[in-house]
Amino acid sequence: MTRGALMGAAMGAALMGAPAQAQGLMGELPGFRGKQAGDLVVGFGAIGVLPQKGGRVDAIGGKPEASDTLTPQLDLTYFLTSNLSLNLIAATSRHDVSVQGSALGDVDLGRVWVLPPTLTLQFHPLPAARLSPYVGAGVNYTVFYGEGGGRTPPVSKVDVENSWGWALNAGVDYALTPNWGLNLDVKKLFLRPDVSVNGGAIGARADLDPWIVGAALRYRF
């Protein structure tokens, strides 16, 4: 058999096998019943918290900036109906904060820990599908704590105020077994806390508006 014939036979076998592979990925899963009212789903995974750069700084000018970070996350989802669910995320992350391009140059404000519990109402258009996307919207309340670390003089104290914000959400679930699944999720938070430097000598607002991108393994009870 010539090389061309061998390649043709291999391509034909691959094309014939493709539907079977697709069926394995998207086909029926024995015992799978789809998403239903009353389902409680717990997930554990990792998220990347990616703040945007922007805001204002009184007196010295410049732009507030917070570093990106990767952290574990626990989330809980409860299905009100097969199409509607409530999702709550719990995670905490540490960020380096600074002011870039101020009259004093680049100013290091140290670090801050962030606890951003976010509650979203999610809509699942294909609750019976093994690969099931969703969209959502909700509210966030972010707690800032543990401000500290090295700072550029004359900065001696930084206080980031706790803040409410809105959230948009999209993601997809993929069932591995009737109870276990994988989740990919993206959230956009609209978060703009006030910042006080040196007891209020300098005021600022940080337009963080972070993206939260995550992946998790989930279990349905």
PDB file of C-alpha atoms in Angstrom:
ATOM      1  CA  MET A   1       0.000   0.000   0.000  1.00  0.00           C
ATOM      2  CA  THR A   2       1.343   3.438  -0.954  1.00  0.00           C
ATOM      3  CA  ARG A   3       1.945   6.259   1.556  1.00  0.00           C
ATOM      4  CA  GLY A   4      -1.011   8.175   0.074  1.00  0.00           C
ATOM      5  CA  ALA A   5      -3.281   5.186   0.505  1.00  0.00           C
ATOM      6  CA  LEU A   6      -2.122   4.714   4.087  1.00  0.00           C
ATOM      7  CA  MET A   7      -2.798   8.391   4.862  1.00  0.00           C
ATOM      8  CA  GLY A   8      -6.211   8.162   3.228  1.00  0.00           C
ATOM      9  CA  ALA A   9      -7.104   5.093   5.261  1.00  0.00           C
ATOM     10  CA  ALA A  10      -5.928   6.757   8.477  1.00  0.00           C
ATOM     11  CA  MET A  11      -7.966   9.910   7.755  1.00  0.00           C
ATOM     12  CA  GLY A  12     -11.027   7.823   6.984  1.00  0.00           C
ATOM     13  CA  ALA A  13     -10.685   5.928  10.250  1.00  0.00           C
ATOM     14  CA  ALA A  14     -10.286   9.173  12.140  1.00  0.00           C
ATOM     15  CA  LEU A  15     -13.394  10.666  10.536  1.00  0.00           C
ATOM     16  CA  MET A  16     -15.399   7.547  11.283  1.00  0.00           C
ATOM     17  CA  GLY A  17     -14.211   7.642  14.886  1.00  0.00           C
ATOM     18  CA  ALA A  18     -15.039  11.310  15.385  1.00  0.00           C
ATOM     19  CA  PRO A  19     -18.802  10.815  15.838  1.00  0.00           C
ATOM     20  CA  ALA A  20     -18.133   8.125  18.420  1.00  0.00           C
ATOM     21  CA  GLN A  21     -15.771  10.399  20.304  1.00  0.00           C
ATOM     22  CA  ALA A  22     -18.313  13.229  20.192  1.00  0.00           C
ATOM     23  CA  GLN A  23     -21.000  10.883  21.444  1.00  0.00           C
ATOM     24  CA  GLY A  24     -18.724   9.914  24.325  1.00  0.00           C
ATOM     25  CA  LEU A  25     -18.294  13.563  25.224  1.00  0.00           C
ATOM     26  CA  MET A  26     -21.848  14.782  24.668  1.00  0.00           C
ATOM     27  CA  GLY A  27     -23.892  11.603  24.649  1.00  0.00           C
ATOM     28  CA  GLU A  28     -26.146  10.190  27.315  1.00  0.00           C
ATOM     29  CA  LEU A  29     -24.675   9.505  30.743  1.00  0.00           C
ATOM     30  CA  PRO A  30     -26.263   6.549  32.557  1.00  0.00           C
ATOM     31  CA  GLY A  31     -28.105   7.745  35.647  1.00  0.00           C
ATOM     32  CA  PHE A  32     -27.788  11.426  34.723  1.00  0.00           C
ATOM     33  CA  ARG A  33     -31.046  13.299  35.371  1.00  0.00           C
ATOM     34  CA  GLY A  34     -30.089  16.891  34.650  1.00  0.00           C
ATOM     35  CA  LYS A  35     -30.502  19.872  36.952  1.00  0.00           C
ATOM     36  CA  GLN A  36     -33.615  19.829  39.126  1.00  0.00           C
ATOM     37  CA  ALA A  37     -35.303  21.971  41.779  1.00  0.00           C
ATOM     38  CA  GLY A  38     -33.868  21.298  45.219  1.00  0.00           C
ATOM     39  CA  ASP A  39     -30.413  20.256  44.000  1.00  0.00           C
ATOM     40  CA  LEU A  40     -27.560  21.427  46.225  1.00  0.00           C
ATOM     41  CA  VAL A  41     -24.153  21.618  44.536  1.00  0.00           C
ATOM     42  CA  VAL A  42     -20.836  22.230  46.293  1.00  0.00           C
ATOM     43  CA  GLY A  43     -17.717  23.139  44.337  1.00  0.00           C
ATOM     44  CA  PHE A  44     -14.038  23.495  45.147  1.00  0.00           C
ATOM     45  CA  GLY A  45     -11.523  24.967  42.748  1.00  0.00           C
ATOM     46  CA  ALA A  46      -9.247  27.885  41.982  1.00  0.00           C
ATOM     47  CA  ILE A  47      -9.915  31.399  40.735  1.00  0.00           C
ATOM     48  CA  GLY A  48      -7.817  34.139  39.215  1.00  0.00           C
ATOM     49  CA  VAL A  49      -8.734  37.603  40.533  1.00  0.00           C
ATOM     50  CA  LEU A  50      -7.779  40.204  37.930  1.00  0.00           C
ATOM     51  CA  PRO A  51      -8.397  43.808  39.038  1.00  0.00           C
ATOM     52  CA  GLN A  52      -8.515  46.608  36.499  1.00  0.00           C
ATOM     53  CA  LYS A  53      -6.324  49.713  36.791  1.00  0.00           C
ATOM     54  CA  GLY A  54      -7.971  53.070  37.424  1.00  0.00           C
ATOM     55  CA  GLY A  55      -9.584  55.512  39.808  1.00  0.00           C
ATOM     56  CA  ARG A  56      -8.494  58.798  41.293  1.00  0.00           C
ATOM     57  CA  VAL A  57      -6.072  60.017  43.964  1.00  0.00           C
ATOM     58  CA  ASP A  58      -6.536  63.411  45.622  1.00  0.00           C
ATOM     59  CA  ALA A  59      -3.634  65.842  46.107  1.00  0.00           C
ATOM     60  CA  ILE A  60      -0.882  63.794  44.396  1.00  0.00           C
ATOM     61  CA  GLY A  61      -2.756  62.396  41.379  1.00  0.00           C
ATOM     62  CA  GLY A  62      -1.880  59.089  39.727  1.00  0.00           C
ATOM     63  CA  LYS A  63      -3.816  55.848  39.240  1.00  0.00           C
ATOM     64  CA  PRO A  64      -4.504  53.193  41.903  1.00  0.00           C
ATOM     65  CA  GLU A  65      -3.398  49.691  40.958  1.00  0.00           C
ATOM     66  CA  ALA A  66      -3.841  46.227  42.529  1.00  0.00           C
ATOM     67  CA  SER A  67      -1.982  43.069  41.532  1.00  0.00           C
ATOM     68  CA  ASP A  68      -3.525  39.938  40.022  1.00  0.00           C
ATOM     69  CA  THR A  69      -3.673  36.843  42.206  1.00  0.00           C
ATOM     70  CA  LEU A  70      -4.624  33.138  42.214  1.00  0.00           C
ATOM     71  CA  THR A  71      -6.472  31.623  45.178  1.00  0.00           C
ATOM     72  CA  PRO A  72      -8.674  28.629  46.170  1.00  0.00           C
ATOM     73  CA  GLN A  73     -12.453  29.055  46.134  1.00  0.00           C
ATOM     74  CA  LEU A  74     -15.450  27.284  47.641  1.00  0.00           C
ATOM     75  CA  ASP A  75     -18.862  27.812  46.050  1.00  0.00           C
ATOM     76  CA  LEU A  76     -22.404  26.705  46.802  1.00  0.00           C
ATOM     77  CA  THR A  77     -25.304  26.488  44.330  1.00  0.00           C
ATOM     78  CA  TYR A  78     -28.955  25.835  45.183  1.00  0.00           C
ATOM     79  CA  PHE A  79     -31.535  25.221  42.449  1.00  0.00           C
ATOM     80  CA  LEU A  80     -34.857  27.002  42.989  1.00  0.00           C
ATOM     81  CA  THR A  81     -36.171  25.403  39.788  1.00  0.00           C
ATOM     82  CA  SER A  82     -34.469  23.407  37.049  1.00  0.00           C
ATOM     83  CA  ASN A  83     -33.686  26.687  35.265  1.00  0.00           C
ATOM     84  CA  LEU A  84     -32.952  29.060  38.169  1.00  0.00           C
ATOM     85  CA  SER A  85     -30.294  28.764  40.849  1.00  0.00           C
ATOM     86  CA  LEU A  86     -28.609  30.859  43.519  1.00  0.00           C
ATOM     87  CA  ASN A  87     -24.813  30.727  43.641  1.00  0.00           C
ATOM     88  CA  LEU A  88     -22.601  31.971  46.489  1.00  0.00           C
ATOM     89  CA  ILE A  89     -18.814  32.100  46.292  1.00  0.00           C
ATOM     90  CA  ALA A  90     -16.390  32.273  49.212  1.00  0.00           C
ATOM     91  CA  ALA A  91     -12.698  33.033  48.776  1.00  0.00           C
ATOM     92  CA  THR A  92     -10.050  35.386  50.064  1.00  0.00           C
ATOM     93  CA  SER A  93      -7.093  36.802  48.162  1.00  0.00           C
ATOM     94  CA  ARG A  94      -4.079  39.020  48.811  1.00  0.00           C
ATOM     95  CA  HIS A  95      -3.108  41.908  46.549  1.00  0.00           C
ATOM     96  CA  ASP A  96      -0.210  44.331  46.370  1.00  0.00           C
ATOM     97  CA  VAL A  97      -1.547  47.886  45.994  1.00  0.00           C
ATOM     98  CA  SER A  98       0.138  51.010  44.683  1.00  0.00           C
ATOM     99  CA  VAL A  99      -0.364  54.370  43.010  1.00  0.00           C
ATOM    100  CA  GLN A 100       1.265  54.697  39.607  1.00  0.00           C
ATOM    101  CA  GLY A 101       2.357  57.984  38.036  1.00  0.00           C
ATOM    102  CA  SER A 102       1.642  60.293  40.980  1.00  0.00           C
ATOM    103  CA  ALA A 103       3.386  63.604  41.736  1.00  0.00           C
ATOM    104  CA  LEU A 104       5.599  61.537  44.074  1.00  0.00           C
ATOM    105  CA  GLY A 105       6.270  58.930  41.396  1.00  0.00           C
ATOM    106  CA  ASP A 106       5.166  55.325  41.883  1.00  0.00           C
ATOM    107  CA  VAL A 107       3.989  54.899  45.494  1.00  0.00           C
ATOM    108  CA  ASP A 108       3.864  51.476  47.182  1.00  0.00           C
ATOM    109  CA  LEU A 109       0.819  51.212  49.480  1.00  0.00           C
ATOM    110  CA  GLY A 110       1.686  47.747  50.786  1.00  0.00           C
ATOM    111  CA  ARG A 111      -0.757  44.863  50.610  1.00  0.00           C
ATOM    112  CA  VAL A 112      -4.388  44.144  51.441  1.00  0.00           C
ATOM    113  CA  TRP A 113      -6.476  41.006  51.890  1.00  0.00           C
ATOM    114  CA  VAL A 114      -9.849  40.836  50.150  1.00  0.00           C
ATOM    115  CA  LEU A 115     -12.947  38.790  51.051  1.00  0.00           C
ATOM    116  CA  PRO A 116     -15.534  39.220  48.255  1.00  0.00           C
ATOM    117  CA  PRO A 117     -18.634  37.041  48.883  1.00  0.00           C
ATOM    118  CA  THR A 118     -20.817  37.288  45.781  1.00  0.00           C
ATOM    119  CA  LEU A 119     -24.406  36.087  45.384  1.00  0.00           C
ATOM    120  CA  THR A 120     -25.770  35.634  41.849  1.00  0.00           C
ATOM    121  CA  LEU A 121     -29.078  34.471  40.422  1.00  0.00           C
ATOM    122  CA  GLN A 122     -28.285  32.163  37.494  1.00  0.00           C
ATOM    123  CA  PHE A 123     -30.394  31.096  34.515  1.00  0.00           C
ATOM    124  CA  HIS A 124     -29.749  27.635  33.007  1.00  0.00           C
ATOM    125  CA  PRO A 125     -31.380  27.392  29.539  1.00  0.00           C
ATOM    126  CA  LEU A 126     -30.433  23.699  29.061  1.00  0.00           C
ATOM    127  CA  PRO A 127     -30.849  22.081  32.477  1.00  0.00           C
ATOM    128  CA  ALA A 128     -31.254  18.574  31.048  1.00  0.00           C
ATOM    129  CA  ALA A 129     -28.035  18.710  28.980  1.00  0.00           C
ATOM    130  CA  ARG A 130     -24.768  17.156  30.044  1.00  0.00           C
ATOM    131  CA  LEU A 131     -22.972  20.306  28.856  1.00  0.00           C
ATOM    132  CA  SER A 132     -25.076  23.042  30.464  1.00  0.00           C
ATOM    133  CA  PRO A 133     -24.275  26.787  30.143  1.00  0.00           C
ATOM    134  CA  TYR A 134     -25.692  29.551  32.327  1.00  0.00           C
ATOM    135  CA  VAL A 135     -25.738  33.322  32.772  1.00  0.00           C
ATOM    136  CA  GLY A 136     -26.388  35.337  35.891  1.00  0.00           C
ATOM    137  CA  ALA A 137     -26.343  38.629  37.745  1.00  0.00           C
ATOM    138  CA  GLY A 138     -26.135  39.554  41.397  1.00  0.00           C
ATOM    139  CA  VAL A 139     -24.595  41.546  44.205  1.00  0.00           C
ATOM    140  CA  ASN A 140     -21.229  41.596  45.941  1.00  0.00           C
ATOM    141  CA  TYR A 141     -20.037  42.893  49.308  1.00  0.00           C
ATOM    142  CA  THR A 142     -16.256  43.049  49.581  1.00  0.00           C
ATOM    143  CA  VAL A 143     -14.420  43.220  52.903  1.00  0.00           C
ATOM    144  CA  PHE A 144     -10.862  44.606  52.860  1.00  0.00           C
ATOM    145  CA  TYR A 145      -8.646  43.646  55.797  1.00  0.00           C
ATOM    146  CA  GLY A 146      -5.053  43.066  56.847  1.00  0.00           C
ATOM    147  CA  GLU A 147      -3.665  46.210  55.260  1.00  0.00           C
ATOM    148  CA  GLY A 148       0.096  46.254  55.826  1.00  0.00           C
ATOM    149  CA  GLY A 149       3.466  45.441  54.312  1.00  0.00           C
ATOM    150  CA  GLY A 150       6.207  47.704  53.023  1.00  0.00           C
ATOM    151  CA  ARG A 151       5.151  51.185  51.966  1.00  0.00           C
ATOM    152  CA  THR A 152       6.848  54.086  50.234  1.00  0.00           C
ATOM    153  CA  PRO A 153       7.517  56.996  52.670  1.00  0.00           C
ATOM    154  CA  PRO A 154       5.737  59.170  53.649  1.00  0.00           C
ATOM    155  CA  VAL A 155       2.895  56.619  53.513  1.00  0.00           C
ATOM    156  CA  SER A 156       2.387  55.132  56.981  1.00  0.00           C
ATOM    157  CA  LYS A 157      -1.225  53.966  56.986  1.00  0.00           C
ATOM    158  CA  VAL A 158      -3.663  52.759  54.324  1.00  0.00           C
ATOM    159  CA  ASP A 159      -7.326  51.910  54.880  1.00  0.00           C
ATOM    160  CA  VAL A 160      -9.478  50.447  52.086  1.00  0.00           C
ATOM    161  CA  GLU A 161     -13.187  50.798  52.858  1.00  0.00           C
ATOM    162  CA  ASN A 162     -15.550  47.829  52.565  1.00  0.00           C
ATOM    163  CA  SER A 163     -17.771  48.227  49.520  1.00  0.00           C
ATOM    164  CA  TRP A 164     -20.914  46.978  47.777  1.00  0.00           C
ATOM    165  CA  GLY A 165     -20.847  46.161  44.074  1.00  0.00           C
ATOM    166  CA  TRP A 166     -22.766  44.509  41.245  1.00  0.00           C
ATOM    167  CA  ALA A 167     -21.819  41.289  39.476  1.00  0.00           C
ATOM    168  CA  LEU A 168     -22.378  39.725  36.050  1.00  0.00           C
ATOM    169  CA  ASN A 169     -21.766  36.027  35.547  1.00  0.00           C
ATOM    170  CA  ALA A 170     -21.464  33.354  32.844  1.00  0.00           C
ATOM    171  CA  GLY A 171     -20.258  29.775  32.887  1.00  0.00           C
ATOM    172  CA  VAL A 172     -20.768  26.164  31.921  1.00  0.00           C
ATOM    173  CA  ASP A 173     -21.182  22.852  33.774  1.00  0.00           C
ATOM    174  CA  TYR A 174     -20.106  19.480  32.377  1.00  0.00           C
ATOM    175  CA  ALA A 175     -21.353  16.279  34.041  1.00  0.00           C
ATOM    176  CA  LEU A 176     -18.651  13.630  34.595  1.00  0.00           C
ATOM    177  CA  THR A 177     -20.953  11.277  36.511  1.00  0.00           C
ATOM    178  CA  PRO A 178     -24.531  11.664  37.773  1.00  0.00           C
ATOM    179  CA  ASN A 179     -23.166  13.491  40.853  1.00  0.00           C
ATOM    180  CA  TRP A 180     -19.722  14.837  39.884  1.00  0.00           C
ATOM    181  CA  GLY A 181     -19.025  17.573  37.365  1.00  0.00           C
ATOM    182  CA  LEU A 182     -16.621  20.210  36.126  1.00  0.00           C
ATOM    183  CA  ASN A 183     -17.398  23.918  36.139  1.00  0.00           C
ATOM    184  CA  LEU A 184     -15.880  26.877  34.303  1.00  0.00           C
ATOM    185  CA  ASP A 185     -17.036  30.288  35.496  1.00  0.00           C
ATOM    186  CA  VAL A 186     -16.390  33.967  34.783  1.00  0.00           C
ATOM    187  CA  LYS A 187     -17.607  36.881  36.888  1.00  0.00           C
ATOM    188  CA  LYS A 188     -17.254  40.612  36.364  1.00  0.00           C
ATOM    189  CA  LEU A 189     -17.529  42.665  39.555  1.00  0.00           C
ATOM    190  CA  PHE A 190     -18.186  46.397  39.532  1.00  0.00           C
ATOM    191  CA  LEU A 191     -16.259  47.382  42.647  1.00  0.00           C
ATOM    192  CA  ARG A 192     -14.949  50.883  43.458  1.00  0.00           C
ATOM    193  CA  PRO A 193     -13.941  51.250  47.125  1.00  0.00           C
ATOM    194  CA  ASP A 194     -12.776  54.451  48.783  1.00  0.00           C
ATOM    195  CA  VAL A 195      -9.202  54.505  50.076  1.00  0.00           C
ATOM    196  CA  SER A 196      -7.782  56.598  52.917  1.00  0.00           C
ATOM    197  CA  VAL A 197      -4.021  57.252  53.194  1.00  0.00           C
ATOM    198  CA  ASN A 198      -2.354  58.500  56.412  1.00  0.00           C
ATOM    199  CA  GLY A 199      -5.617  58.825  58.305  1.00  0.00           C
ATOM    200  CA  GLY A 200      -7.394  60.759  55.564  1.00  0.00           C
ATOM    201  CA  ALA A 201      -4.587  63.134  54.591  1.00  0.00           C
ATOM    202  CA  ILE A 202      -4.978  61.757  51.058  1.00  0.00           C
ATOM    203  CA  GLY A 203      -8.250  60.344  49.772  1.00  0.00           C
ATOM    204  CA  ALA A 204      -8.662  58.077  46.762  1.00  0.00           C
ATOM    205  CA  ARG A 205     -11.061  55.802  44.949  1.00  0.00           C
ATOM    206  CA  ALA A 206      -9.857  52.540  43.402  1.00  0.00           C
ATOM    207  CA  ASP A 207     -11.815  51.458  40.319  1.00  0.00           C
ATOM    208  CA  LEU A 208     -10.959  47.771  40.717  1.00  0.00           C
ATOM    209  CA  ASP A 209     -13.835  46.226  38.688  1.00  0.00           C
ATOM    210  CA  PRO A 210     -12.108  42.810  38.748  1.00  0.00           C
ATOM    211  CA  TRP A 211     -12.623  39.813  36.512  1.00  0.00           C
ATOM    212  CA  ILE A 212     -12.870  36.546  38.448  1.00  0.00           C
ATOM    213  CA  VAL A 213     -12.080  33.515  36.299  1.00  0.00           C
ATOM    214  CA  GLY A 214     -12.257  30.040  37.801  1.00  0.00           C
ATOM    215  CA  ALA A 215     -12.482  26.284  37.385  1.00  0.00           C
ATOM    216  CA  ALA A 216     -13.894  23.855  39.927  1.00  0.00           C
ATOM    217  CA  LEU A 217     -14.828  20.269  40.624  1.00  0.00           C
ATOM    218  CA  ARG A 218     -18.424  20.068  41.834  1.00  0.00           C
ATOM    219  CA  TYR A 219     -20.550  17.509  43.683  1.00  0.00           C
ATOM    220  CA  ARG A 220     -24.349  17.440  43.609  1.00  0.00           C
ATOM    221  CA  PHE A 221     -26.249  16.194  46.655  1.00  0.00           C
TER     222      PHE A 221
END
